[in-house]
Coordinates of N, CA and C in Angstrom, one line a residue:
X1 N 120.4 82.6 73.8 CA 119.5 83.8 73.9 C 120.3 85.0 74.4
X2 N 120.1 86.1 73.7 CA 120.7 87.3 74.1 C 119.6 88.3 74.4
X3 N 119.7 88.9 75.7 CA 118.7 89.8 76.2 C 119.2 91.2 76.3
X4 N 118.4 92.1 75.7 CA 118.7 93.6 75.9 C 117.7 94.2 76.8
X5 N 118.2 94.9 77.8 CA 117.3 95.5 78.8 C 117.1 97.0 78.5
X6 N 115.9 97.4 78.1 CA 115.6 98.8 77.8 C 115.5 99.1 76.4
X7 N 114.6 100.1 76.1 CA 114.3 100.4 74.7 C 115.6 101.0 74.0
X8 N 116.5 101.6 74.8 CA 117.7 102.2 74.3 C 118.6 101.1 73.6
X9 N 118.4 99.8 73.9 CA 119.1 98.8 73.2 C 118.5 98.5 71.8
X10 N 117.4 99.1 71.5 CA 116.7 98.7 70.3 C 117.5 98.9 69.0
X11 N 118.1 100.1 68.7 CA 118.8 100.3 67.4 C 119.9 99.3 67.2
X12 N 120.7 99.0 68.2 CA 121.8 98.0 68.0 C 121.3 96.6 67.9
X13 N 120.2 96.3 68.6 CA 119.7 94.9 68.5 C 119.0 94.7 67.1
X14 N 118.4 95.8 66.6 CA 117.9 95.7 65.3 C 119.0 95.3 64.3
X15 N 120.1 95.9 64.4 CA 121.2 95.7 63.5 C 121.8 94.2 63.7
X16 N 122.0 93.9 64.9 CA 122.6 92.6 65.2 C 121.7 91.4 64.9
X17 N 120.4 91.6 65.2 CA 119.4 90.6 64.9 C 119.3 90.3 63.4
X18 N 119.5 91.4 62.6 CA 119.6 91.2 61.1 C 120.8 90.4 60.7
X19 N 121.9 90.7 61.4 CA 123.2 90.0 61.0 C 123.2 88.5 61.4
X20 N 122.5 88.2 62.5 CA 122.5 86.8 63.0 C 121.1 86.3 63.1
X21 N 120.5 86.0 62.0 CA 119.1 85.5 61.9 C 118.8 84.2 62.6
X22 N 119.9 83.4 62.9 CA 119.7 82.1 63.5 C 119.9 82.2 65.0
X23 N 120.2 83.3 65.5 CA 120.3 83.5 67.0 C 119.0 84.0 67.5
X24 N 118.7 83.8 68.8 CA 117.5 84.2 69.4 C 117.8 85.4 70.4
X25 N 117.0 86.4 70.3 CA 117.1 87.6 71.1 C 115.8 87.9 71.8
X26 N 116.0 88.7 72.9 CA 114.8 89.3 73.6 C 115.1 90.7 74.0
X27 N 114.2 91.6 73.9 CA 114.4 92.9 74.4 C 113.3 93.4 75.3
X28 N 113.7 94.0 76.4 CA 112.7 94.5 77.4 C 112.3 95.9 76.9
X29 N 111.0 96.2 76.9 CA 110.4 97.5 76.6 C 110.8 98.0 75.1
X30 N 111.0 97.0 74.2 CA 111.3 97.5 72.9 C 110.7 96.5 71.9
X31 N 110.6 96.9 70.6 CA 110.0 96.1 69.6 C 111.0 96.2 68.4
X32 N 111.4 95.0 67.9 CA 112.3 95.0 66.7 C 111.5 94.5 65.5
X33 N 111.5 95.2 64.4 CA 110.7 94.9 63.2 C 111.6 94.4 62.1
X34 N 110.9 93.7 61.1 CA 111.5 93.4 59.9 C 111.7 94.7 59.1
X35 N 112.3 94.6 57.9 CA 112.6 95.8 57.1 C 111.3 96.6 56.7
X36 N 110.2 95.9 56.7 CA 108.9 96.7 56.4 C 108.5 97.6 57.5
X37 N 109.1 97.5 58.7 CA 108.7 98.4 59.8 C 107.4 98.0 60.4
X38 N 106.8 96.9 60.0 CA 105.5 96.5 60.6 C 105.5 95.1 61.2
X39 N 106.2 94.2 60.6 CA 106.2 92.8 61.0 C 107.3 92.6 62.1
X40 N 107.0 92.1 63.3 CA 108.0 91.9 64.3 C 109.0 90.8 63.8
X41 N 110.3 91.0 64.1 CA 111.3 90.0 63.7 C 111.1 88.7 64.3
X42 N 111.2 87.6 63.5 CA 111.0 86.3 64.0 C 112.0 85.8 65.1
X43 N 113.2 86.4 65.1 CA 114.2 85.9 66.0 C 114.4 86.9 67.2
X44 N 113.4 87.8 67.4 CA 113.5 88.7 68.5 C 112.1 88.7 69.3
X45 N 112.2 88.3 70.5 CA 111.0 88.4 71.4 C 110.9 89.8 72.0
X46 N 109.8 90.5 71.8 CA 109.7 91.8 72.4 C 108.9 91.7 73.7
X47 N 109.5 91.9 74.8 CA 108.9 91.7 76.1 C 108.4 93.1 76.6
X48 N 107.1 93.3 76.5 CA 106.5 94.6 76.8 C 105.5 94.4 77.9
X49 N 105.2 95.6 78.5 CA 104.3 95.5 79.7 C 103.2 96.5 79.6
X50 N 102.1 96.2 80.3 CA 101.0 97.1 80.4 C 101.1 98.0 81.6
X51 N 102.1 98.9 81.5 CA 102.4 99.8 82.6 C 101.2 100.7 83.0
X52 N 100.3 101.0 82.0 CA 99.1 101.8 82.3 C 98.2 101.1 83.3
X53 N 98.2 99.7 83.3 CA 97.3 99.0 84.2 C 97.8 99.1 85.6
X54 N 99.1 98.9 85.8 CA 99.6 99.0 87.2 C 99.6 100.5 87.7
X55 N 99.8 101.4 86.7 CA 99.8 102.8 87.1 C 98.3 103.3 87.5
X56 N 97.3 102.7 86.9 CA 95.9 102.9 87.3 C 95.7 102.6 88.7
X57 N 96.2 101.5 89.2 CA 96.0 101.0 90.6 C 96.7 102.0 91.5
X58 N 98.0 102.4 91.2 CA 98.7 103.3 92.2 C 98.1 104.7 92.1
X59 N 97.4 105.0 91.0 CA 96.7 106.3 90.9 C 95.5 106.3 91.8
X60 N 94.8 105.2 91.9 CA 93.7 105.0 92.9 C 94.2 105.2 94.3
X61 N 95.4 104.5 94.6 CA 95.9 104.6 96.0 C 96.3 106.0 96.3
X62 N 96.9 106.7 95.3 CA 97.3 108.1 95.5 C 96.2 109.0 95.8
X63 N 95.1 108.9 95.1 CA 93.9 109.7 95.2 C 93.2 109.5 96.6
X64 N 93.2 108.2 96.9 CA 92.5 107.8 98.2 C 93.3 108.3 99.4
X65 N 94.6 108.4 99.3 CA 95.5 108.8 100.4 C 95.7 110.3 100.5
X66 N 95.6 111.0 99.4 CA 95.8 112.4 99.3 C 94.8 113.1 100.2
X67 N 95.3 114.1 101.0 CA 94.5 114.9 101.9 C 94.3 116.3 101.3
X68 N 95.1 116.6 100.2 CA 95.0 118.0 99.6 C 94.1 118.0 98.4
X69 N 93.9 116.8 97.8 CA 93.1 116.7 96.5 C 94.0 117.0 95.4
X70 N 95.3 117.0 95.6 CA 96.3 117.2 94.5 C 97.4 116.2 94.6
X71 N 97.7 115.6 93.4 CA 98.8 114.6 93.4 C 99.7 114.9 92.2
X72 N 100.9 114.4 92.2 CA 101.9 114.8 91.2 C 102.4 113.6 90.5
X73 N 102.9 113.8 89.3 CA 103.6 112.8 88.4 C 104.9 113.4 87.9
X74 N 106.0 112.7 88.1 CA 107.2 113.1 87.5 C 107.7 112.0 86.5
X75 N 107.8 112.4 85.2 CA 108.3 111.5 84.2 C 109.8 111.8 83.9
X76 N 110.5 110.8 83.5 CA 111.9 111.1 83.1 C 112.0 111.7 81.7
X77 N 112.2 110.9 80.7 CA 112.3 111.4 79.4 C 110.9 111.5 78.8
X78 N 110.6 112.6 78.1 CA 109.3 112.8 77.6 C 109.0 112.0 76.3
X79 N 108.6 110.7 76.6 CA 108.4 109.8 75.5 C 107.1 109.0 75.7
X80 N 106.6 108.3 74.7 CA 105.4 107.6 74.7 C 105.3 106.6 75.8
X81 N 106.4 105.9 76.1 CA 106.4 104.8 77.1 C 106.0 105.4 78.5
X82 N 106.6 106.6 78.8 CA 106.3 107.2 80.1 C 104.9 107.9 80.1
X83 N 104.4 108.3 78.9 CA 103.1 108.8 78.9 C 102.1 107.7 79.3
X84 N 102.5 106.5 79.0 CA 101.6 105.3 79.4 C 101.5 105.3 80.9
X85 N 102.6 105.5 81.6 CA 102.5 105.5 83.1 C 101.6 106.7 83.5
X86 N 101.8 107.8 83.0 CA 101.1 109.0 83.4 C 99.6 108.9 83.2
X87 N 99.2 108.5 82.0 CA 97.8 108.4 81.6 C 97.1 107.4 82.5
X88 N 97.7 106.2 82.8 CA 97.1 105.2 83.6 C 96.9 105.8 85.0
X89 N 98.0 106.4 85.5 CA 97.9 107.0 86.9 C 96.8 108.1 87.0
X90 N 96.7 108.9 86.0 CA 95.7 110.0 86.0 C 94.3 109.3 86.0
X91 N 94.1 108.3 85.2 CA 92.7 107.7 85.1 C 92.4 107.0 86.4
X92 N 93.4 106.3 87.0 CA 93.1 105.7 88.3 C 92.7 106.7 89.4
X93 N 93.5 107.8 89.4 CA 93.2 108.8 90.4 C 91.8 109.4 90.2
X94 N 91.4 109.7 89.0 CA 90.1 110.3 88.7 C 89.0 109.3 88.9
X95 N 89.3 108.0 88.9 CA 88.2 107.0 89.1 C 87.7 107.1 90.5
X96 N 88.6 107.5 91.4 CA 88.1 107.6 92.8 C 87.9 109.0 93.3
X97 N 88.4 110.0 92.5 CA 88.2 111.4 92.9 C 88.1 112.2 91.5
X98 N 87.0 112.3 90.9 CA 86.9 113.0 89.6 C 87.4 114.4 89.6
X99 N 87.4 115.0 90.8 CA 87.8 116.5 90.8 C 89.3 116.6 91.3
X100 N 90.0 115.5 91.3 CA 91.4 115.6 91.8 C 92.2 116.4 90.8
X101 N 93.2 117.2 91.4 CA 94.1 118.0 90.5 C 95.4 117.2 90.4
X102 N 95.9 117.1 89.2 CA 97.1 116.3 88.9 C 98.2 117.2 88.3
X103 N 99.3 117.3 88.9 CA 100.4 118.2 88.4 C 101.4 117.2 87.8
X104 N 101.8 117.5 86.6 CA 102.8 116.6 85.9 C 103.9 117.3 85.3
X105 N 105.1 116.8 85.4 CA 106.3 117.4 84.8 C 107.2 116.3 84.3
X106 N 108.0 116.6 83.3 CA 109.0 115.7 82.8 C 110.4 116.3 83.0
X107 N 111.4 115.5 83.3 CA 112.7 115.9 83.6 C 113.4 116.5 82.3
X108 N 113.2 115.8 81.2 CA 113.9 116.3 80.0 C 113.5 115.5 78.7
X109 N 114.2 115.7 77.7 CA 113.9 115.1 76.4 C 115.1 114.3 75.8
X110 N 116.1 114.1 76.6 CA 117.3 113.3 76.2 C 117.5 112.2 77.3
X111 N 118.4 111.3 77.0 CA 118.7 110.2 77.9 C 119.2 110.7 79.3
X112 N 119.7 111.9 79.3 CA 120.2 112.5 80.6 C 119.0 112.7 81.6
X113 N 117.8 112.7 81.1 CA 116.6 112.9 81.9 C 116.4 111.7 83.0
X114 N 117.1 110.6 82.7 CA 117.0 109.5 83.6 C 117.9 109.6 84.8
X115 N 118.9 110.4 84.7 CA 120.0 110.5 85.7 C 120.2 111.8 86.3
X116 N 119.2 112.5 86.7 CA 119.3 113.8 87.3 C 118.5 114.0 88.5
X117 N 118.9 113.3 89.6 CA 118.1 113.4 90.9 C 117.9 114.8 91.4
X118 N 118.9 115.7 91.1 CA 118.8 117.1 91.6 C 117.6 117.7 90.9
X119 N 117.4 117.5 89.6 CA 116.3 118.1 88.9 C 115.0 117.4 89.4
X120 N 115.1 116.1 89.7 CA 113.9 115.4 90.2 C 113.4 116.0 91.5
X121 N 114.4 116.3 92.4 CA 114.0 116.9 93.7 C 113.4 118.3 93.5
X122 N 114.0 119.1 92.6 CA 113.5 120.4 92.3 C 112.1 120.4 91.8
X123 N 111.8 119.5 90.9 CA 110.4 119.3 90.4 C 109.5 118.9 91.5
X124 N 109.9 117.9 92.3 CA 109.0 117.4 93.3 C 108.7 118.5 94.3
X125 N 109.7 119.3 94.7 CA 109.4 120.4 95.7 C 108.5 121.5 95.1
X126 N 108.6 121.7 93.8 CA 107.7 122.6 93.1 C 106.3 122.1 93.1
X127 N 106.1 120.7 92.9 CA 104.8 120.1 92.9 C 104.2 120.2 94.3
X128 N 105.1 120.0 95.3 CA 104.6 120.0 96.7 C 104.1 121.5 97.0
X129 N 104.8 122.4 96.5 CA 104.4 123.8 96.7 C 103.0 124.1 96.0
X130 N 102.7 123.3 95.0 CA 101.4 123.5 94.4 C 100.3 122.6 95.0
X131 N 100.7 122.0 96.1 CA 99.7 121.2 96.9 C 99.8 119.7 96.8
X132 N 100.6 119.2 95.9 CA 100.7 117.7 95.7 C 101.3 117.1 97.0
X133 N 100.5 116.1 97.5 CA 101.0 115.4 98.7 C 101.3 113.9 98.4
X134 N 101.1 113.5 97.2 CA 101.5 112.2 96.8 C 102.1 112.3 95.4
X135 N 103.3 111.8 95.1 CA 104.0 112.0 93.8 C 104.5 110.7 93.3
X136 N 104.0 110.3 92.1 CA 104.4 109.1 91.4 C 105.6 109.4 90.5
X137 N 106.7 108.7 90.6 CA 107.8 109.0 89.7 C 108.0 107.8 88.7
X138 N 108.2 108.2 87.5 CA 108.6 107.2 86.4 C 109.8 107.8 85.7
X139 N 110.9 108.0 86.4 CA 112.0 108.8 86.0 C 113.4 108.3 86.2
X140 N 113.5 106.9 86.4 CA 114.8 106.4 86.7 C 115.4 107.0 87.9
X141 N 116.7 107.2 87.9 CA 117.4 107.8 89.0 C 117.0 109.2 89.3
X142 N 116.5 109.9 88.4 CA 116.0 111.2 88.6 C 114.8 111.2 89.6
X143 N 114.1 110.1 89.6 CA 113.0 110.0 90.6 C 113.4 110.0 92.0
X144 N 114.7 109.6 92.3 CA 115.1 109.5 93.7 C 115.2 110.8 94.3
X145 N 115.2 111.9 93.5 CA 115.1 113.2 94.1 C 113.8 113.5 94.7
X146 N 112.7 112.9 94.2 CA 111.4 113.0 94.8 C 111.3 112.4 96.2
X147 N 112.1 111.3 96.3 CA 112.2 110.6 97.6 C 112.7 111.5 98.7
X148 N 113.8 112.2 98.3 CA 114.4 113.2 99.2 C 113.5 114.3 99.5
X149 N 112.7 114.8 98.5 CA 111.8 115.9 98.7 C 110.7 115.6 99.7
X150 N 110.1 114.4 99.6 CA 109.0 114.1 100.5 C 109.5 113.8 101.9
X151 N 110.7 113.3 102.0 CA 111.3 113.1 103.3 C 111.6 114.4 104.0
X152 N 112.1 115.4 103.2 CA 112.4 116.7 103.7 C 111.1 117.4 104.2
X153 N 109.9 117.0 103.7 CA 108.7 117.6 104.2 C 108.3 117.1 105.6
X154 N 108.9 116.0 106.0 CA 108.8 115.6 107.4 C 107.5 114.8 107.7
X155 N 107.3 114.7 109.0 CA 106.1 113.9 109.5 C 105.3 114.8 110.5
X156 N 104.1 114.4 110.6 CA 103.1 115.0 111.5 C 102.5 113.9 112.3
X157 N 102.7 114.0 113.6 CA 102.1 113.0 114.5 C 102.6 111.6 114.1
X158 N 103.8 111.5 113.7 CA 104.4 110.2 113.3 C 104.2 109.7 112.0
X159 N 103.4 110.4 111.2 CA 103.1 109.9 109.8 C 103.6 111.0 108.8
X160 N 104.1 110.5 107.7 CA 104.6 111.4 106.7 C 103.5 112.3 106.2
X161 N 103.9 113.6 105.9 CA 102.9 114.5 105.4 C 102.8 114.4 103.9
X162 N 103.9 113.9 103.2 CA 103.9 113.7 101.8 C 104.5 112.4 101.4
X163 N 104.1 111.8 100.3 CA 104.5 110.5 100.0 C 105.0 110.5 98.5
X164 N 105.9 109.5 98.2 CA 106.3 109.2 96.9 C 105.8 107.8 96.5
X165 N 105.6 107.5 95.2 CA 105.3 106.2 94.8 C 106.5 105.7 93.9
X166 N 107.1 104.6 94.2 CA 108.2 104.1 93.5 C 107.8 103.5 92.2
X167 N 108.8 103.1 91.4 CA 108.5 102.5 90.0 C 109.4 101.4 89.7
X168 N 108.9 100.5 88.8 CA 109.7 99.4 88.2 C 110.0 98.3 89.2
X169 N 110.9 98.6 90.2 CA 111.2 97.7 91.2 C 110.5 98.1 92.5
X170 N 110.5 97.3 93.5 CA 110.0 97.6 94.8 C 110.9 98.6 95.5
X171 N 110.5 99.9 95.7 CA 111.3 100.9 96.3 C 110.8 101.3 97.7
X172 N 109.9 100.5 98.2 CA 109.3 100.8 99.5 C 110.3 101.0 100.6
X173 N 111.4 100.3 100.5 CA 112.4 100.4 101.6 C 113.4 101.5 101.4
X174 N 113.3 102.2 100.4 CA 114.3 103.3 100.1 C 114.2 104.4 101.2
X175 N 113.0 104.8 101.4 CA 112.7 105.8 102.5 C 111.5 105.3 103.3
X176 N 111.7 104.4 104.2 CA 110.5 103.7 104.9 C 109.6 104.8 105.5
X177 N 108.3 104.6 105.3 CA 107.4 105.5 105.9 C 107.0 106.7 104.9
X178 N 107.8 106.9 103.9 CA 107.6 108.0 103.0 C 107.2 107.5 101.6
X179 N 107.3 106.1 101.4 CA 107.0 105.5 100.1 C 105.7 104.8 100.2
X180 N 104.7 105.4 99.6 CA 103.3 104.9 99.7 C 103.1 103.5 99.2
X181 N 103.7 103.3 98.0 CA 103.7 101.9 97.4 C 104.7 102.1 96.2
X182 N 104.9 101.0 95.4 CA 105.7 101.0 94.2 C 104.9 100.3 93.1
X183 N 105.0 100.9 91.9 CA 104.3 100.2 90.7 C 105.4 99.4 90.1
X184 N 105.4 98.1 90.3 CA 106.5 97.2 89.8 C 106.2 96.6 88.5
X185 N 107.2 96.5 87.7 CA 107.2 95.8 86.4 C 107.9 94.5 86.6
X186 N 107.3 93.4 86.4 CA 107.9 92.1 86.7 C 108.8 91.6 85.6
X187 N 109.9 92.3 85.4 CA 110.8 92.0 84.3 C 111.4 90.6 84.6
X188 N 111.5 90.3 85.9 CA 112.0 88.9 86.3 C 111.1 87.8 85.7
X189 N 109.8 88.0 85.9 CA 108.8 87.0 85.3 C 109.0 86.9 83.8
X190 N 109.0 88.1 83.2 CA 109.1 88.1 81.7 C 110.4 87.4 81.2
X191 N 111.5 87.7 81.8 CA 112.8 87.1 81.4 C 112.8 85.6 81.7
X192 N 112.3 85.2 82.8 CA 112.2 83.8 83.2 C 111.4 83.0 82.2
X193 N 110.2 83.6 81.8 CA 109.3 83.0 80.8 C 110.0 82.7 79.5
X194 N 110.7 83.8 79.0 CA 111.4 83.6 77.7 C 112.5 82.6 77.7
X195 N 113.2 82.5 78.9 CA 114.3 81.5 79.0 C 113.6 80.1 79.0
X196 N 112.5 80.0 79.7 CA 111.8 78.7 79.7 C 111.5 78.3 78.3
X197 N 111.0 79.2 77.5 CA 110.6 78.9 76.1 C 111.8 78.4 75.3
X198 N 112.9 79.1 75.5 CA 114.1 78.7 74.8 C 114.6 77.3 75.2
X199 N 114.6 77.0 76.5 CA 114.9 75.7 77.0 C 114.0 74.6 76.5
X200 N 112.7 74.9 76.3 CA 111.7 74.0 75.9 C 111.6 74.0 74.3
X201 N 112.5 74.7 73.7 CA 112.4 74.8 72.2 C 111.1 75.4 71.7
X202 N 110.5 76.3 72.5 CA 109.2 76.9 72.1 C 109.4 78.4 71.8
X203 N 110.6 78.9 71.6 CA 110.8 80.3 71.4 C 110.0 80.8 70.2
X204 N 109.4 82.0 70.5 CA 108.6 82.7 69.4 C 109.0 84.1 69.5
X205 N 109.3 84.7 68.3 CA 109.6 86.1 68.2 C 108.3 86.9 68.3
X206 N 108.4 88.2 68.2 CA 107.2 89.0 68.3 C 106.8 89.5 69.7
X207 N 105.6 89.9 69.8 CA 105.1 90.5 71.1 C 104.9 89.5 72.2
X208 N 105.4 89.7 73.4 CA 105.0 89.0 74.6 C 104.6 90.1 75.6
X209 N 103.3 90.1 75.9 CA 102.7 91.2 76.6 C 102.4 90.8 78.1
X210 N 102.8 91.6 79.0 CA 102.6 91.2 80.4 C 101.9 92.3 81.1
X211 N 100.6 92.0 81.6 CA 99.8 92.9 82.3 C 99.4 92.4 83.6
X212 N 98.3 92.9 84.2 CA 97.8 92.5 85.5 C 97.4 91.0 85.5
X213 N 96.9 90.6 84.3 CA 96.4 89.2 84.2 C 97.5 88.2 84.3
X214 N 98.8 88.6 84.0 CA 99.9 87.6 84.1 C 101.0 88.0 85.1
X215 N 100.6 88.8 86.1 CA 101.6 89.3 87.1 C 102.7 90.1 86.4
X216 N 102.4 90.7 85.3 CA 103.5 91.5 84.6 C 103.7 92.9 85.3
X217 N 102.6 93.4 85.9 CA 102.7 94.7 86.6 C 101.9 94.5 87.9
X218 N 102.2 95.3 88.9 CA 101.5 95.2 90.2 C 101.9 96.4 91.1
X219 N 101.1 96.5 92.2 CA 101.5 97.5 93.2 C 102.0 96.6 94.4
X220 N 102.9 97.2 95.2 CA 103.6 96.5 96.3 C 102.9 96.8 97.6
X221 N 102.8 95.7 98.4 CA 102.3 95.9 99.8 C 103.2 95.0 100.7
X222 N 103.9 95.6 101.6 CA 104.9 94.8 102.4 C 105.0 95.5 103.8
X223 N 106.0 95.1 104.6 CA 106.1 95.6 105.9 C 106.4 97.1 106.0
X224 N 106.9 97.6 104.9 CA 107.3 99.0 104.9 C 106.1 100.0 104.6
X225 N 105.1 99.5 104.0 CA 104.0 100.4 103.7 C 102.6 99.9 104.1
X226 N 102.5 98.8 104.7 CA 101.2 98.2 105.0 C 100.4 99.1 105.9
X227 N 101.1 99.9 106.8 CA 100.3 100.7 107.7 C 100.0 102.1 107.1
X228 N 100.4 102.3 105.9 CA 100.2 103.6 105.2 C 98.9 103.6 104.4
X229 N 98.4 102.4 104.0 CA 97.3 102.3 103.1 C 96.1 101.6 103.9
X230 N 95.0 102.2 103.8 CA 93.8 101.6 104.6 C 93.3 100.3 103.9
X231 N 92.7 99.5 104.7 CA 92.2 98.2 104.1 C 91.1 98.5 103.1
X232 N 90.3 99.6 103.4 CA 89.2 99.9 102.4 C 89.8 100.3 101.1
X233 N 91.0 101.0 101.1 CA 91.6 101.4 99.8 C 92.1 100.1 99.1
X234 N 92.7 99.2 99.8 CA 93.2 98.0 99.2 C 92.1 97.2 98.6
X235 N 91.0 97.1 99.3 CA 89.8 96.4 98.8 C 89.3 97.0 97.5
X236 N 89.3 98.3 97.5 CA 88.8 99.0 96.3 C 89.7 98.8 95.1
X237 N 91.0 98.8 95.4 CA 92.0 98.6 94.3 C 92.0 97.2 93.8
X238 N 91.8 96.2 94.7 CA 91.7 94.8 94.3 C 90.5 94.6 93.4
X239 N 89.4 95.2 93.8 CA 88.2 95.1 93.0 C 88.4 95.7 91.6
X240 N 89.1 96.8 91.5 CA 89.4 97.4 90.2 C 90.3 96.5 89.4
X241 N 91.3 95.9 90.1 CA 92.2 95.0 89.4 C 91.4 93.9 88.7
X242 N 90.5 93.3 89.4 CA 89.7 92.2 88.8 C 88.9 92.7 87.6
X243 N 88.4 93.9 87.7 CA 87.6 94.5 86.6 C 88.4 94.8 85.4
X244 N 89.7 95.2 85.6 CA 90.6 95.5 84.5 C 90.9 94.1 83.8
X245 N 91.2 93.1 84.6 CA 91.5 91.8 84.0 C 90.3 91.3 83.2
X246 N 89.1 91.5 83.8 CA 87.9 91.0 83.1 C 87.5 91.9 81.9
X247 N 88.2 93.0 81.7 CA 87.9 93.9 80.6 C 86.8 94.8 80.8
X248 N 86.3 94.9 82.1 CA 85.2 95.8 82.4 C 85.7 97.2 82.6
X249 N 87.0 97.4 83.0 CA 87.6 98.7 83.0 C 88.7 98.7 81.9
X250 N 88.6 99.7 81.0 CA 89.5 99.9 79.9 C 90.5 101.0 80.3
X251 N 91.7 100.7 80.6 CA 92.7 101.7 80.9 C 93.4 102.1 79.6
X252 N 93.4 103.5 79.3 CA 94.0 104.0 78.1 C 95.5 103.6 78.0
X253 N 95.9 103.1 76.8 CA 97.3 102.9 76.5 C 97.7 104.1 75.7
X254 N 98.5 105.0 76.3 CA 98.9 106.2 75.6 C 99.7 106.0 74.4
X255 N 100.4 104.8 74.3 CA 101.2 104.6 73.2 C 100.4 104.2 72.0
X256 N 99.2 103.9 72.2 CA 98.3 103.5 71.0 C 97.5 104.7 70.5
X257 N 97.6 105.8 71.2 CA 96.9 107.0 70.8 C 97.3 107.5 69.4

């Protein structure tokens, strides 16, 4: 089994999977098709996530926590995958506060957009100046600039005045007290599952989709942020999670638009 991490691995995996049809491949956040461009390749498992579902939940947390009625979103590269985060976040925020204002910006349109924390901080400070007091980043290393920006805003009576929401992995410990929560993608679960399939000789190519129902995405709650989120907010978010899993709440998948 050969695993490629990230959609940027797609073009080379497309080529290599064609050259080695008897080898098994998996790709995170990408889809490899047959020559028709429609049929997923039989020897490539596409491990994809319902980022919009997890983003909906952290959007609810952001809106419930915000005191200004304005929240921010910073995306890395302006692509469909990141629009999925943004749209879910916006829908979750509006579910608890229909009049909330959402400021959104992207770092850039090339791969360099993932590795520019200076630009990320500049964008975050601009959003703070527009009133955003909670900022969700889906921008790779560029998002770390937003962590610096909210820390720079300081604390009032022992509590941060502005918060950032981490992404992909649990980033709550990066700036303790300033990270409201993190929207995690359980790439570990997805990779473990596909390895299990290979070991059990049950490998199947095509789509393997991980959402709230399979612990593919989640928000984090631990010793670093437990005191930052009210129990009433957690209860509300957990109720929404159950409704999403049951199909009672439909979160828009921006990549299907």
